[in-house]
Amino acid sequence: MKEFKIQPIKNGTVIDHIDSGKALKVIKILGIDENVSSVVSVVMHVQSSKKTYKDIVKVEDRELNPKELDKIALIAPNATINIIRDYEVVKKTKVHPPERVKGIVRCANPNCITNSRTALDTMEPVEPEFIVESVKPMRLRCVYCERELENPEEHLI
Ligand code: CTP
Ligand code: ZN
């Protein structure tokens, strides 16, 4: 029999196969805080296979936008996105980290043009952009200063 750790939902999005321990980061990416207006369920450290564990986040009555999906792909590259309508999974997709990410993480180099005060004050701000050099482990390189960004999940915008 299929075991549900938490109840199935009627409508919304289930983010499944999140790397164990990352659920709270996913919650943050979705901007879920004390002002949340839909039901959100979080399961952490549920057994996924014999040796692996996963987290699951279920957000009722909401679908995710492309920017949110790109951010989730950066911190949980194994995640699947299940769209639920009337209790059925109507769409299942794996997140796929894009080849380039624009405007979702900030460069850690304080001298990078994307962090430049003068640039911010006097011209159009330069939107941070990175090339995704590898996914496992996640390696991002700044298009502007070419510095590799350590721990991209700490620099989400
Ligand atoms: N789910 C849910 N509410 C529903 C239907 C499904 O919360 N009404 C959840 C399930 O608990 C599961 C995820 O959505 O976490 C995907 O459901 P399903 O495709 O039925 O499960 P699996 O076949 O196990 O998915 P996968 O093959 O992607 O592991
Ligand atoms: Zn940079």
mmCIF file of C-alpha atoms and ligand atoms in Angstrom:
data_model
loop_
_atom_site.group_PDB
_atom_site.id
_atom_site.type_symbol
_atom_site.label_atom_id
_atom_site.label_comp_id
_atom_site.label_asym_id
_atom_site.label_seq_id
_atom_site.Cartn_x
_atom_site.Cartn_y
_atom_site.Cartn_z
ATOM 1 C CA MET A 1 0.000 0.000 0.000
ATOM 2 C CA LYS A 2 1.160 3.460 -0.826
ATOM 3 C CA GLU A 3 2.195 5.294 2.279
ATOM 4 C CA PHE A 4 1.552 9.012 2.573
ATOM 5 C CA LYS A 5 3.719 10.702 5.165
ATOM 6 C CA ILE A 6 1.501 13.698 4.884
ATOM 7 C CA GLN A 7 -1.861 14.032 3.269
ATOM 8 C CA PRO A 8 -2.234 14.275 -0.463
ATOM 9 C CA ILE A 9 -3.287 17.707 -1.604
ATOM 10 C CA LYS A 10 -6.208 18.629 -3.840
ATOM 11 C CA ASN A 11 -4.642 21.397 -5.910
ATOM 12 C CA GLY A 12 -1.186 22.945 -6.009
ATOM 13 C CA THR A 13 2.455 21.967 -6.366
ATOM 14 C CA VAL A 14 4.459 19.192 -4.748
ATOM 15 C CA ILE A 15 8.213 19.662 -4.861
ATOM 16 C CA ASP A 16 9.520 16.160 -4.329
ATOM 17 C CA HIS A 17 12.993 14.591 -4.203
ATOM 18 C CA ILE A 18 14.533 17.683 -2.657
ATOM 19 C CA ASP A 19 18.029 16.835 -1.396
ATOM 20 C CA SER A 20 17.658 16.008 2.267
ATOM 21 C CA GLY A 21 18.108 19.093 4.429
ATOM 22 C CA LYS A 22 17.243 21.640 1.747
ATOM 23 C CA ALA A 23 13.489 21.978 2.336
ATOM 24 C CA LEU A 24 13.816 25.124 4.414
ATOM 25 C CA LYS A 25 15.850 26.788 1.669
ATOM 26 C CA VAL A 26 13.096 25.906 -0.792
ATOM 27 C CA ILE A 27 10.550 27.498 1.542
ATOM 28 C CA LYS A 28 12.690 30.628 1.622
ATOM 29 C CA ILE A 29 12.992 30.719 -2.174
ATOM 30 C CA LEU A 30 9.209 30.564 -2.426
ATOM 31 C CA GLY A 31 8.993 33.556 -0.109
ATOM 32 C CA ILE A 32 6.906 31.608 2.369
ATOM 33 C CA ASP A 33 6.885 33.345 5.736
ATOM 34 C CA GLU A 34 4.461 34.231 8.508
ATOM 35 C CA ASN A 35 2.223 35.986 5.998
ATOM 36 C CA VAL A 36 1.617 32.810 4.022
ATOM 37 C CA SER A 37 -1.935 32.540 2.730
ATOM 38 C CA SER A 38 -2.061 28.963 1.435
ATOM 39 C CA VAL A 39 -1.459 25.660 3.188
ATOM 40 C CA VAL A 40 2.211 24.608 3.073
ATOM 41 C CA SER A 41 3.420 21.191 4.255
ATOM 42 C CA VAL A 42 7.043 20.265 4.737
ATOM 43 C CA VAL A 43 8.411 16.765 5.277
ATOM 44 C CA MET A 44 12.069 16.395 6.037
ATOM 45 C CA HIS A 45 14.335 13.382 5.970
ATOM 46 C CA VAL A 46 11.892 10.875 4.580
ATOM 47 C CA GLN A 47 13.395 7.682 3.182
ATOM 48 C CA SER A 48 13.634 7.873 -0.592
ATOM 49 C CA SER A 49 15.456 4.626 -1.383
ATOM 50 C CA LYS A 50 17.384 2.114 0.694
ATOM 51 C CA LYS A 51 20.166 4.521 1.487
ATOM 52 C CA THR A 52 18.933 7.956 0.531
ATOM 53 C CA TYR A 53 16.711 10.520 2.136
ATOM 54 C CA LYS A 54 14.728 13.388 0.699
ATOM 55 C CA ASP A 55 12.612 16.353 1.705
ATOM 56 C CA ILE A 56 9.208 17.245 0.246
ATOM 57 C CA VAL A 57 7.427 20.616 0.134
ATOM 58 C CA LYS A 58 3.739 20.863 -0.778
ATOM 59 C CA VAL A 59 2.227 24.233 -1.553
ATOM 60 C CA GLU A 60 -1.509 24.269 -2.050
ATOM 61 C CA ASP A 61 -3.268 26.389 -4.648
ATOM 62 C CA ARG A 62 -0.100 27.720 -6.174
ATOM 63 C CA GLU A 63 2.149 27.059 -9.160
ATOM 64 C CA LEU A 64 5.755 28.215 -9.367
ATOM 65 C CA ASN A 65 7.225 30.797 -11.719
ATOM 66 C CA PRO A 66 10.345 30.203 -13.873
ATOM 67 C CA LYS A 67 12.635 32.207 -11.567
ATOM 68 C CA GLU A 68 11.554 30.178 -8.554
ATOM 69 C CA LEU A 69 12.154 26.981 -10.542
ATOM 70 C CA ASP A 70 15.674 28.122 -11.528
ATOM 71 C CA LYS A 71 16.507 28.889 -7.898
ATOM 72 C CA ILE A 72 15.217 25.522 -6.746
ATOM 73 C CA ALA A 73 17.297 23.835 -9.469
ATOM 74 C CA LEU A 74 20.406 25.491 -8.025
ATOM 75 C CA ILE A 75 19.931 24.199 -4.498
ATOM 76 C CA ALA A 76 18.034 20.964 -5.197
ATOM 77 C CA PRO A 77 19.045 19.731 -8.664
ATOM 78 C CA ASN A 78 17.260 16.388 -8.174
ATOM 79 C CA ALA A 79 13.872 17.898 -7.360
ATOM 80 C CA THR A 80 10.725 16.996 -9.264
ATOM 81 C CA ILE A 81 7.841 19.408 -9.639
ATOM 82 C CA ASN A 82 4.416 17.778 -9.541
ATOM 83 C CA ILE A 83 1.386 19.846 -10.477
ATOM 84 C CA ILE A 84 -1.692 18.524 -8.709
ATOM 85 C CA ARG A 85 -5.237 19.156 -9.914
ATOM 86 C CA ASP A 86 -8.185 17.532 -8.218
ATOM 87 C CA TYR A 87 -5.857 15.140 -6.343
ATOM 88 C CA GLU A 88 -4.179 13.872 -9.531
ATOM 89 C CA VAL A 89 -0.593 14.498 -10.642
ATOM 90 C CA VAL A 90 -1.315 16.184 -13.977
ATOM 91 C CA LYS A 91 2.271 17.175 -14.733
ATOM 92 C CA LYS A 92 5.632 15.958 -13.440
ATOM 93 C CA THR A 93 8.886 17.616 -14.455
ATOM 94 C CA LYS A 94 12.428 17.476 -13.173
ATOM 95 C CA VAL A 95 14.030 20.808 -12.466
ATOM 96 C CA HIS A 96 16.930 21.449 -14.790
ATOM 97 C CA PRO A 97 19.599 23.964 -13.894
ATOM 98 C CA PRO A 98 19.926 26.407 -16.786
ATOM 99 C CA GLU A 99 23.245 26.908 -18.604
ATOM 100 C CA ARG A 100 23.296 30.495 -17.406
ATOM 101 C CA VAL A 101 21.556 32.096 -14.469
ATOM 102 C CA LYS A 102 20.684 35.753 -14.555
ATOM 103 C CA GLY A 103 19.400 37.836 -11.679
ATOM 104 C CA ILE A 104 19.008 35.044 -9.152
ATOM 105 C CA VAL A 105 22.340 34.986 -7.299
ATOM 106 C CA ARG A 106 24.699 37.822 -6.421
ATOM 107 C CA CYS A 107 28.454 37.777 -7.077
ATOM 108 C CA ALA A 108 30.555 37.441 -3.922
ATOM 109 C CA ASN A 109 33.294 39.690 -5.296
ATOM 110 C CA PRO A 110 32.716 43.166 -3.808
ATOM 111 C CA ASN A 111 34.664 44.711 -6.706
ATOM 112 C CA CYS A 112 32.565 43.050 -9.364
ATOM 113 C CA ILE A 113 30.740 45.489 -11.662
ATOM 114 C CA THR A 114 27.468 43.866 -10.572
ATOM 115 C CA ASN A 115 28.163 45.111 -7.024
ATOM 116 C CA SER A 116 29.642 48.475 -7.976
ATOM 117 C CA ARG A 117 28.148 51.424 -6.109
ATOM 118 C CA THR A 118 29.025 53.838 -8.913
ATOM 119 C CA ALA A 119 27.376 51.560 -11.378
ATOM 120 C CA LEU A 120 24.325 51.346 -9.156
ATOM 121 C CA ASP A 121 24.158 55.121 -8.638
ATOM 122 C CA THR A 122 24.967 56.444 -12.063
ATOM 123 C CA MET A 123 23.956 53.892 -14.615
ATOM 124 C CA GLU A 124 21.615 51.036 -15.089
ATOM 125 C CA PRO A 125 22.576 48.395 -12.511
ATOM 126 C CA VAL A 126 24.327 45.418 -14.087
ATOM 127 C CA GLU A 127 22.307 42.310 -13.419
ATOM 128 C CA PRO A 128 24.467 39.504 -12.022
ATOM 129 C CA GLU A 129 24.908 36.627 -14.454
ATOM 130 C CA PHE A 130 26.724 33.321 -14.080
ATOM 131 C CA ILE A 131 27.674 30.406 -16.280
ATOM 132 C CA VAL A 132 26.743 27.074 -14.731
ATOM 133 C CA GLU A 133 30.009 25.157 -15.187
ATOM 134 C CA SER A 134 28.913 22.047 -13.359
ATOM 135 C CA VAL A 135 25.828 20.909 -11.497
ATOM 136 C CA LYS A 136 27.221 18.225 -9.169
ATOM 137 C CA PRO A 137 28.923 19.904 -7.459
ATOM 138 C CA MET A 138 27.237 23.187 -8.343
ATOM 139 C CA ARG A 139 29.833 25.512 -9.849
ATOM 140 C CA LEU A 140 28.901 28.977 -11.039
ATOM 141 C CA ARG A 141 31.275 31.447 -12.674
ATOM 142 C CA CYS A 142 30.535 35.167 -12.872
ATOM 143 C CA VAL A 143 30.272 36.347 -16.480
ATOM 144 C CA TYR A 144 31.743 39.745 -15.515
ATOM 145 C CA CYS A 145 34.627 39.144 -13.083
ATOM 146 C CA GLU A 146 35.075 35.414 -13.805
ATOM 147 C CA ARG A 147 35.231 34.588 -10.126
ATOM 148 C CA GLU A 148 33.779 31.231 -9.138
ATOM 149 C CA LEU A 149 30.936 31.571 -6.658
ATOM 150 C CA GLU A 150 31.348 29.302 -3.635
ATOM 151 C CA ASN A 151 28.111 28.177 -1.968
ATOM 152 C CA PRO A 152 25.695 29.732 -4.466
ATOM 153 C CA GLU A 153 22.792 28.958 -2.139
ATOM 154 C CA GLU A 154 24.146 31.532 0.306
ATOM 155 C CA HIS A 155 23.921 34.243 -2.357
ATOM 156 C CA LEU A 156 20.389 33.883 -3.664
ATOM 157 C CA ILE A 157 18.750 37.214 -4.411
HETATM 158 N N1 CTP B 1 1.072 13.920 -4.034
HETATM 159 C C1 CTP B 1 0.321 14.716 -3.195
HETATM 160 N N2 CTP B 1 -1.018 14.890 -3.406
HETATM 161 C C2 CTP B 1 -1.630 14.270 -4.425
HETATM 162 C C3 CTP B 1 -0.883 13.456 -5.303
HETATM 163 C C4 CTP B 1 0.485 13.295 -5.085
HETATM 164 O O1 CTP B 1 0.851 15.290 -2.247
HETATM 165 N N3 CTP B 1 -2.950 14.453 -4.574
HETATM 166 C C5 CTP B 1 2.527 13.816 -3.837
HETATM 167 C C6 CTP B 1 2.996 12.404 -3.506
HETATM 168 O O2 CTP B 1 2.945 12.204 -2.111
HETATM 169 C C7 CTP B 1 4.423 12.442 -4.036
HETATM 170 C C8 CTP B 1 4.365 13.419 -5.201
HETATM 171 O O3 CTP B 1 3.175 14.177 -5.037
HETATM 172 O O4 CTP B 1 5.278 13.003 -3.036
HETATM 173 C C9 CTP B 1 4.351 12.737 -6.541
HETATM 174 O O5 CTP B 1 3.253 11.838 -6.585
HETATM 175 P P1 CTP B 1 3.306 10.506 -7.479
HETATM 176 O O6 CTP B 1 3.764 10.839 -8.842
HETATM 177 O O7 CTP B 1 1.996 9.820 -7.309
HETATM 178 O O8 CTP B 1 4.388 9.673 -6.661
HETATM 179 P P2 CTP B 1 5.595 8.788 -7.209
HETATM 180 O O9 CTP B 1 5.139 7.959 -8.343
HETATM 181 O O10 CTP B 1 6.214 8.117 -6.035
HETATM 182 O O11 CTP B 1 6.559 9.935 -7.747
HETATM 183 P P3 CTP B 1 8.066 9.801 -8.286
HETATM 184 O O12 CTP B 1 8.092 8.698 -9.297
HETATM 185 O O13 CTP B 1 8.313 11.157 -8.892
HETATM 186 O O14 CTP B 1 8.937 9.544 -7.090
HETATM 187 ZN ZN ZN B 2 31.402 38.965 -10.444
#
